[in-house]
Amino acid sequence: MSQPSYNHLPQELKNHYIIQRHGFSLANNAKLICSNPDIAIPPTGGPLGTGYGLHEKGKVQVKEQSATCLSEHLFPAGSQNDQEVVMFCSPFKRTVETAEIIYGVLKETHGHVSAPVKEMELRERFYGDFDMTSDDNYHVCWDDDKAAPDHGENSQYKIESPSHVCDRASQFIAKIENEMQGKIVILVAHGDICQIILTAFMRIEAWRHREIKHIDTANWRDTLEL
């Protein structure tokens, strides 16, 4: 099957991938686009002075809903599945906290899970001039993505293009494919990059990410079910 040149996923995959979106965050609660690593990674700043991590609502979401459902999905009662789970996450505080909660639940229920590793290639899509502005501006970005013939490739607002997001994310997944096999790989990231990663698995153009069923906050998608 043909695929865009910026999609580096091999045709045959050796691992089982779960795409996980972070829980409801302090930035979500403030209705802010928070995509700059200099702001979103540190444990300082933000409304509470502790950085832009998860809101308390998000911590509950991830533990009681997302992680529990994921554990039951991967390792149902009576299952003999002893596959090792490896986790990678965006270094943004909200994704790191999400990954740590999921790790804790899977460690308790399954055991064969490695601690999450931070990976810069899984960072949030950069929203350029709209960073730290109202999240209503996401729609401007998505409208650019849909508009032919450019499809967000030369944004007047300095927004990172869908193809660039796919390029960096799929290169990282290809690296995983070269280094391991037979693992369950959980990638913990953000709304747009999660959707764009799904386009890579579906072998379609990255700008079509809004056409795919959305991964809601704190939810996940099993790529074997696409």
C-alpha positions as protocol buffer text, in pm:
chain_id: "A"
residue {
  index: 1
  type: MET
  ca { x: 0 y: 0 z: 0 }
}
residue {
  index: 2
  type: SER
  ca { x: 137 y: 342 z: -95 }
}
residue {
  index: 3
  type: GLN
  ca { x: 175 y: 610 z: 169 }
}
residue {
  index: 4
  type: PRO
  ca { x: 295 y: 972 z: 189 }
}
residue {
  index: 5
  type: SER
  ca { x: 674 y: 1020 z: 175 }
}
residue {
  index: 6
  type: TYR
  ca { x: 677 y: 1176 z: 524 }
}
residue {
  index: 7
  type: ASN
  ca { x: 525 y: 860 z: 674 }
}
residue {
  index: 8
  type: HIS
  ca { x: 817 y: 639 z: 780 }
}
residue {
  index: 9
  type: LEU
  ca { x: 623 y: 345 z: 923 }
}
residue {
  index: 10
  type: PRO
  ca { x: 731 y: 12 z: 776 }
}
residue {
  index: 11
  type: GLN
  ca { x: 459 y: -183 z: 596 }
}
residue {
  index: 12
  type: GLU
  ca { x: 479 y: -471 z: 843 }
}
residue {
  index: 13
  type: LEU
  ca { x: 485 y: -378 z: 1211 }
}
residue {
  index: 14
  type: LYS
  ca { x: 653 y: -594 z: 1474 }
}
residue {
  index: 15
  type: ASN
  ca { x: 488 y: -435 z: 1778 }
}
residue {
  index: 16
  type: HIS
  ca { x: 135 y: -360 z: 1900 }
}
residue {
  index: 17
  type: TYR
  ca { x: 69 y: 14 z: 1940 }
}
residue {
  index: 18
  type: ILE
  ca { x: -171 y: 199 z: 2169 }
}
residue {
  index: 19
  type: ILE
  ca { x: -210 y: 574 z: 2111 }
}
residue {
  index: 20
  type: GLN
  ca { x: -302 y: 748 z: 2437 }
}
residue {
  index: 21
  type: ARG
  ca { x: -406 y: 1111 z: 2482 }
}
residue {
  index: 22
  type: HIS
  ca { x: -326 y: 1296 z: 2806 }
}
residue {
  index: 23
  type: GLY
  ca { x: -594 y: 1368 z: 3066 }
}
residue {
  index: 24
  type: PHE
  ca { x: -780 y: 1694 z: 3121 }
}
residue {
  index: 25
  type: SER
  ca { x: -508 y: 1948 z: 3196 }
}
residue {
  index: 26
  type: LEU
  ca { x: -468 y: 2285 z: 3363 }
}
residue {
  index: 27
  type: ALA
  ca { x: -431 y: 2434 z: 3016 }
}
residue {
  index: 28
  type: ASN
  ca { x: -756 y: 2266 z: 2907 }
}
residue {
  index: 29
  type: ASN
  ca { x: -927 y: 2409 z: 3212 }
}
residue {
  index: 30
  type: ALA
  ca { x: -796 y: 2757 z: 3131 }
}
residue {
  index: 31
  type: LYS
  ca { x: -900 y: 2709 z: 2763 }
}
residue {
  index: 32
  type: LEU
  ca { x: -543 y: 2777 z: 2652 }
}
residue {
  index: 33
  type: ILE
  ca { x: -335 y: 2638 z: 2368 }
}
residue {
  index: 34
  type: CYS
  ca { x: -12 y: 2535 z: 2543 }
}
residue {
  index: 35
  type: SER
  ca { x: 229 y: 2399 z: 2282 }
}
residue {
  index: 36
  type: ASN
  ca { x: 564 y: 2564 z: 2354 }
}
residue {
  index: 37
  type: PRO
  ca { x: 804 y: 2319 z: 2524 }
}
residue {
  index: 38
  type: ASP
  ca { x: 961 y: 2606 z: 2719 }
}
residue {
  index: 39
  type: ILE
  ca { x: 626 y: 2664 z: 2888 }
}
residue {
  index: 40
  type: ALA
  ca { x: 469 y: 2317 z: 2890 }
}
residue {
  index: 41
  type: ILE
  ca { x: 762 y: 2108 z: 3020 }
}
residue {
  index: 42
  type: PRO
  ca { x: 882 y: 2290 z: 3337 }
}
residue {
  index: 43
  type: PRO
  ca { x: 726 y: 2221 z: 3680 }
}
residue {
  index: 44
  type: THR
  ca { x: 687 y: 2596 z: 3728 }
}
residue {
  index: 45
  type: GLY
  ca { x: 449 y: 2861 z: 3601 }
}
residue {
  index: 46
  type: GLY
  ca { x: 87 y: 2798 z: 3516 }
}
residue {
  index: 47
  type: PRO
  ca { x: -217 y: 2886 z: 3728 }
}
residue {
  index: 48
  type: LEU
  ca { x: -89 y: 2702 z: 4036 }
}
residue {
  index: 49
  type: GLY
  ca { x: 281 y: 2775 z: 3999 }
}
residue {
  index: 50
  type: THR
  ca { x: 344 y: 2405 z: 3938 }
}
residue {
  index: 51
  type: GLY
  ca { x: 351 y: 2406 z: 3559 }
}
residue {
  index: 52
  type: TYR
  ca { x: 89 y: 2305 z: 3305 }
}
residue {
  index: 53
  type: GLY
  ca { x: 27 y: 1952 z: 3423 }
}
residue {
  index: 54
  type: LEU
  ca { x: -296 y: 1761 z: 3478 }
}
residue {
  index: 55
  type: HIS
  ca { x: -598 y: 1916 z: 3646 }
}
residue {
  index: 56
  type: GLU
  ca { x: -727 y: 1708 z: 3940 }
}
residue {
  index: 57
  type: LYS
  ca { x: -1019 y: 1609 z: 3716 }
}
residue {
  index: 58
  type: GLY
  ca { x: -769 y: 1478 z: 3464 }
}
residue {
  index: 59
  type: LYS
  ca { x: -582 y: 1268 z: 3719 }
}
residue {
  index: 60
  type: VAL
  ca { x: -908 y: 1097 z: 3815 }
}
residue {
  index: 61
  type: GLN
  ca { x: -999 y: 1051 z: 3447 }
}
residue {
  index: 62
  type: VAL
  ca { x: -673 y: 879 z: 3367 }
}
residue {
  index: 63
  type: LYS
  ca { x: -663 y: 650 z: 3669 }
}
residue {
  index: 64
  type: GLU
  ca { x: -1026 y: 549 z: 3706 }
}
residue {
  index: 65
  type: GLN
  ca { x: -1130 y: 547 z: 3341 }
}
residue {
  index: 66
  type: SER
  ca { x: -848 y: 537 z: 3091 }
}
residue {
  index: 67
  type: ALA
  ca { x: -584 y: 326 z: 3264 }
}
residue {
  index: 68
  type: THR
  ca { x: -832 y: 80 z: 3411 }
}
residue {
  index: 69
  type: CYS
  ca { x: -1008 y: 30 z: 3076 }
}
residue {
  index: 70
  type: LEU
  ca { x: -676 y: -7 z: 2898 }
}
residue {
  index: 71
  type: SER
  ca { x: -560 y: -271 z: 3144 }
}
residue {
  index: 72
  type: GLU
  ca { x: -884 y: -466 z: 3098 }
}
residue {
  index: 73
  type: HIS
  ca { x: -855 y: -432 z: 2720 }
}
residue {
  index: 74
  type: LEU
  ca { x: -497 y: -556 z: 2700 }
}
residue {
  index: 75
  type: PHE
  ca { x: -510 y: -811 z: 2983 }
}
residue {
  index: 76
  type: PRO
  ca { x: -870 y: -930 z: 3038 }
}
residue {
  index: 77
  type: ALA
  ca { x: -946 y: -1159 z: 3331 }
}
residue {
  index: 78
  type: GLY
  ca { x: -814 y: -1506 z: 3263 }
}
residue {
  index: 79
  type: SER
  ca { x: -584 y: -1385 z: 2987 }
}
residue {
  index: 80
  type: GLN
  ca { x: -248 y: -1556 z: 2950 }
}
residue {
  index: 81
  type: ASN
  ca { x: -100 y: -1253 z: 2770 }
}
residue {
  index: 82
  type: ASP
  ca { x: 243 y: -1192 z: 2919 }
}
residue {
  index: 83
  type: GLN
  ca { x: 364 y: -941 z: 2658 }
}
residue {
  index: 84
  type: GLU
  ca { x: 595 y: -675 z: 2791 }
}
residue {
  index: 85
  type: VAL
  ca { x: 459 y: -320 z: 2784 }
}
residue {
  index: 86
  type: VAL
  ca { x: 689 y: -31 z: 2700 }
}
residue {
  index: 87
  type: MET
  ca { x: 580 y: 330 z: 2727 }
}
residue {
  index: 88
  type: PHE
  ca { x: 698 y: 652 z: 2566 }
}
residue {
  index: 89
  type: CYS
  ca { x: 554 y: 995 z: 2633 }
}
residue {
  index: 90
  type: SER
  ca { x: 583 y: 1355 z: 2529 }
}
residue {
  index: 91
  type: PRO
  ca { x: 801 y: 1543 z: 2782 }
}
residue {
  index: 92
  type: PHE
  ca { x: 523 y: 1797 z: 2848 }
}
residue {
  index: 93
  type: LYS
  ca { x: 416 y: 1784 z: 3211 }
}
residue {
  index: 94
  type: ARG
  ca { x: 59 y: 1681 z: 3134 }
}
residue {
  index: 95
  type: THR
  ca { x: 168 y: 1382 z: 2927 }
}
residue {
  index: 96
  type: VAL
  ca { x: 436 y: 1274 z: 3173 }
}
residue {
  index: 97
  type: GLU
  ca { x: 182 y: 1275 z: 3456 }
}
residue {
  index: 98
  type: THR
  ca { x: -64 y: 1080 z: 3240 }
}
residue {
  index: 99
  type: ALA
  ca { x: 200 y: 820 z: 3155 }
}
residue {
  index: 100
  type: GLU
  ca { x: 304 y: 783 z: 3519 }
}
residue {
  index: 101
  type: ILE
  ca { x: -55 y: 713 z: 3625 }
}
residue {
  index: 102
  type: ILE
  ca { x: -102 y: 453 z: 3351 }
}
residue {
  index: 103
  type: TYR
  ca { x: 230 y: 295 z: 3442 }
}
residue {
  index: 104
  type: GLY
  ca { x: 122 y: 264 z: 3805 }
}
residue {
  index: 105
  type: VAL
  ca { x: -204 y: 92 z: 3716 }
}
residue {
  index: 106
  type: LEU
  ca { x: -47 y: -148 z: 3464 }
}
residue {
  index: 107
  type: LYS
  ca { x: 240 y: -227 z: 3701 }
}
residue {
  index: 108
  type: GLU
  ca { x: -12 y: -330 z: 3964 }
}
residue {
  index: 109
  type: THR
  ca { x: -242 y: -528 z: 3735 }
}
residue {
  index: 110
  type: HIS
  ca { x: 5 y: -675 z: 3485 }
}
residue {
  index: 111
  type: GLY
  ca { x: 358 y: -631 z: 3612 }
}
residue {
  index: 112
  type: HIS
  ca { x: 546 y: -662 z: 3282 }
}
residue {
  index: 113
  type: VAL
  ca { x: 570 y: -291 z: 3213 }
}
residue {
  index: 114
  type: SER
  ca { x: 866 y: -55 z: 3186 }
}
residue {
  index: 115
  type: ALA
  ca { x: 862 y: 297 z: 3328 }
}
residue {
  index: 116
  type: PRO
  ca { x: 769 y: 563 z: 3070 }
}
residue {
  index: 117
  type: VAL
  ca { x: 1049 y: 723 z: 2871 }
}
residue {
  index: 118
  type: LYS
  ca { x: 1020 y: 1088 z: 2767 }
}
residue {
  index: 119
  type: GLU
  ca { x: 1050 y: 1142 z: 2393 }
}
residue {
  index: 120
  type: MET
  ca { x: 1068 y: 1488 z: 2238 }
}
residue {
  index: 121
  type: GLU
  ca { x: 938 y: 1360 z: 1903 }
}
residue {
  index: 122
  type: LEU
  ca { x: 600 y: 1298 z: 2071 }
}
residue {
  index: 123
  type: ARG
  ca { x: 565 y: 1661 z: 2183 }
}
residue {
  index: 124
  type: GLU
  ca { x: 257 y: 1865 z: 2105 }
}
residue {
  index: 125
  type: ARG
  ca { x: 211 y: 2013 z: 1760 }
}
residue {
  index: 126
  type: PHE
  ca { x: 340 y: 2371 z: 1777 }
}
residue {
  index: 127
  type: TYR
  ca { x: 68 y: 2627 z: 1717 }
}
residue {
  index: 128
  type: GLY
  ca { x: 290 y: 2924 z: 1638 }
}
residue {
  index: 129
  type: ASP
  ca { x: 123 y: 3262 z: 1686 }
}
residue {
  index: 130
  type: PHE
  ca { x: -169 y: 3095 z: 1864 }
}
residue {
  index: 131
  type: ASP
  ca { x: 40 y: 2949 z: 2146 }
}
residue {
  index: 132
  type: MET
  ca { x: -95 y: 3058 z: 2486 }
}
residue {
  index: 133
  type: THR
  ca { x: -408 y: 3203 z: 2327 }
}
residue {
  index: 134
  type: SER
  ca { x: -769 y: 3079 z: 2340 }
}
residue {
  index: 135
  type: ASP
  ca { x: -823 y: 2720 z: 2235 }
}
residue {
  index: 136
  type: ASP
  ca { x: -1096 y: 2848 z: 2004 }
}
residue {
  index: 137
  type: ASN
  ca { x: -804 y: 2914 z: 1766 }
}
residue {
  index: 138
  type: TYR
  ca { x: -754 y: 2542 z: 1709 }
}
residue {
  index: 139
  type: HIS
  ca { x: -1031 y: 2573 z: 1451 }
}
residue {
  index: 140
  type: VAL
  ca { x: -828 y: 2824 z: 1249 }
}
residue {
  index: 141
  type: CYS
  ca { x: -548 y: 2569 z: 1233 }
}
residue {
  index: 142
  type: TRP
  ca { x: -778 y: 2284 z: 1137 }
}
residue {
  index: 143
  type: ASP
  ca { x: -941 y: 2496 z: 866 }
}
residue {
  index: 144
  type: ASP
  ca { x: -592 y: 2556 z: 722 }
}
residue {
  index: 145
  type: ASP
  ca { x: -526 y: 2183 z: 730 }
}
residue {
  index: 146
  type: LYS
  ca { x: -840 y: 2113 z: 527 }
}
residue {
  index: 147
  type: ALA
  ca { x: -784 y: 2387 z: 270 }
}
residue {
  index: 148
  type: ALA
  ca { x: -641 y: 2270 z: -62 }
}
residue {
  index: 149
  type: PRO
  ca { x: -389 y: 2286 z: -214 }
}
residue {
  index: 150
  type: ASP
  ca { x: -168 y: 2390 z: 77 }
}
residue {
  index: 151
  type: HIS
  ca { x: -312 y: 2180 z: 362 }
}
residue {
  index: 152
  type: GLY
  ca { x: -128 y: 2372 z: 635 }
}
residue {
  index: 153
  type: GLU
  ca { x: 215 y: 2337 z: 478 }
}
residue {
  index: 154
  type: ASN
  ca { x: 296 y: 2710 z: 476 }
}
residue {
  index: 155
  type: SER
  ca { x: 97 y: 2853 z: 765 }
}
residue {
  index: 156
  type: GLN
  ca { x: 85 y: 3231 z: 790 }
}
residue {
  index: 157
  type: TYR
  ca { x: 53 y: 3178 z: 1167 }
}
residue {
  index: 158
  type: LYS
  ca { x: 373 y: 2968 z: 1195 }
}
residue {
  index: 159
  type: ILE
  ca { x: 176 y: 2658 z: 1289 }
}
residue {
  index: 160
  type: GLU
  ca { x: 367 y: 2331 z: 1254 }
}
residue {
  index: 161
  type: SER
  ca { x: 242 y: 2149 z: 945 }
}
residue {
  index: 162
  type: PRO
  ca { x: 65 y: 1811 z: 967 }
}
residue {
  index: 163
  type: SER
  ca { x: 331 y: 1653 z: 746 }
}
residue {
  index: 164
  type: HIS
  ca { x: 610 y: 1769 z: 978 }
}
residue {
  index: 165
  type: VAL
  ca { x: 432 y: 1626 z: 1281 }
}
residue {
  index: 166
  type: CYS
  ca { x: 385 y: 1297 z: 1097 }
}
residue {
  index: 167
  type: ASP
  ca { x: 747 y: 1298 z: 984 }
}
residue {
  index: 168
  type: ARG
  ca { x: 893 y: 1330 z: 1334 }
}
residue {
  index: 169
  type: ALA
  ca { x: 643 y: 1095 z: 1501 }
}
residue {
  index: 170
  type: SER
  ca { x: 662 y: 821 z: 1239 }
}
residue {
  index: 171
  type: GLN
  ca { x: 1042 y: 836 z: 1232 }
}
residue {
  index: 172
  type: PHE
  ca { x: 1037 y: 770 z: 1606 }
}
residue {
  index: 173
  type: ILE
  ca { x: 799 y: 476 z: 1565 }
}
residue {
  index: 174
  type: ALA
  ca { x: 1021 y: 337 z: 1288 }
}
residue {
  index: 175
  type: LYS
  ca { x: 1312 y: 358 z: 1533 }
}
residue {
  index: 176
  type: ILE
  ca { x: 1113 y: 153 z: 1785 }
}
residue {
  index: 177
  type: GLU
  ca { x: 1045 y: -102 z: 1511 }
}
residue {
  index: 178
  type: ASN
  ca { x: 1418 y: -132 z: 1448 }
}
residue {
  index: 179
  type: GLU
  ca { x: 1500 y: -181 z: 1815 }
}
residue {
  index: 180
  type: MET
  ca { x: 1234 y: -419 z: 1950 }
}
residue {
  index: 181
  type: GLN
  ca { x: 961 y: -660 z: 1854 }
}
residue {
  index: 182
  type: GLY
  ca { x: 666 y: -837 z: 2012 }
}
residue {
  index: 183
  type: LYS
  ca { x: 602 y: -554 z: 2259 }
}
residue {
  index: 184
  type: ILE
  ca { x: 290 y: -359 z: 2347 }
}
residue {
  index: 185
  type: VAL
  ca { x: 398 y: 1 z: 2291 }
}
residue {
  index: 186
  type: ILE
  ca { x: 196 y: 281 z: 2451 }
}
residue {
  index: 187
  type: LEU
  ca { x: 259 y: 628 z: 2309 }
}
residue {
  index: 188
  type: VAL
  ca { x: 127 y: 906 z: 2535 }
}
residue {
  index: 189
  type: ALA
  ca { x: 83 y: 1232 z: 2350 }
}
residue {
  index: 190
  type: HIS
  ca { x: -155 y: 1517 z: 2262 }
}
residue {
  index: 191
  type: GLY
  ca { x: -474 y: 1569 z: 2062 }
}
residue {
  index: 192
  type: ASP
  ca { x: -343 y: 1665 z: 1718 }
}
residue {
  index: 193
  type: ILE
  ca { x: -31 y: 1449 z: 1722 }
}
residue {
  index: 194
  type: CYS
  ca { x: -238 y: 1149 z: 1833 }
}
residue {
  index: 195
  type: GLN
  ca { x: -471 y: 1205 z: 1538 }
}
residue {
  index: 196
  type: ILE
  ca { x: -178 y: 1255 z: 1300 }
}
residue {
  index: 197
  type: ILE
  ca { x: -10 y: 936 z: 1425 }
}
residue {
  index: 198
  type: LEU
  ca { x: -333 y: 755 z: 1342 }
}
residue {
  index: 199
  type: THR
  ca { x: -312 y: 883 z: 982 }
}
residue {
  index: 200
  type: ALA
  ca { x: 33 y: 724 z: 962 }
}
residue {
  index: 201
  type: PHE
  ca { x: -104 y: 386 z: 1071 }
}
residue {
  index: 202
  type: MET
  ca { x: -393 y: 425 z: 826 }
}
residue {
  index: 203
  type: ARG
  ca { x: -149 y: 523 z: 545 }
}
residue {
  index: 204
  type: ILE
  ca { x: -341 y: 841 z: 457 }
}
residue {
  index: 205
  type: GLU
  ca { x: -236 y: 1207 z: 427 }
}
residue {
  index: 206
  type: ALA
  ca { x: -162 y: 1376 z: 759 }
}
residue {
  index: 207
  type: TRP
  ca { x: -386 y: 1675 z: 686 }
}
residue {
  index: 208
  type: ARG
  ca { x: -686 y: 1441 z: 701 }
}
residue {
  index: 209
  type: HIS
  ca { x: -642 y: 1388 z: 1076 }
}
residue {
  index: 210
  type: ARG
  ca { x: -974 y: 1555 z: 1161 }
}
residue {
  index: 211
  type: GLU
  ca { x: -1159 y: 1301 z: 945 }
}
residue {
  index: 212
  type: ILE
  ca { x: -1068 y: 1022 z: 1186 }
}
residue {
  index: 213
  type: LYS
  ca { x: -1276 y: 942 z: 1494 }
}
residue {
  index: 214
  type: HIS
  ca { x: -1134 y: 1172 z: 1758 }
}
residue {
  index: 215
  type: ILE
  ca { x: -938 y: 1045 z: 2058 }
}
residue {
  index: 216
  type: ASP
  ca { x: -1099 y: 1239 z: 2342 }
}
residue {
  index: 217
  type: THR
  ca { x: -908 y: 1368 z: 2643 }
}
residue {
  index: 218
  type: ALA
  ca { x: -769 y: 1080 z: 2853 }
}
residue {
  index: 219
  type: ASN
  ca { x: -880 y: 822 z: 2595 }
}
residue {
  index: 220
  type: TRP
  ca { x: -676 y: 582 z: 2384 }
}
residue {
  index: 221
  type: ARG
  ca { x: -696 y: 400 z: 2051 }
}
residue {
  index: 222
  type: ASP
  ca { x: -571 y: 52 z: 1972 }
}
residue {
  index: 223
  type: THR
  ca { x: -410 y: 66 z: 1626 }
}
residue {
  index: 224
  type: LEU
  ca { x: -507 y: -296 z: 1561 }
}
residue {
  index: 225
  type: GLU
  ca { x: -869 y: -177 z: 1557 }
}
residue {
  index: 226
  type: LEU
  ca { x: -831 y: 102 z: 1298 }
}
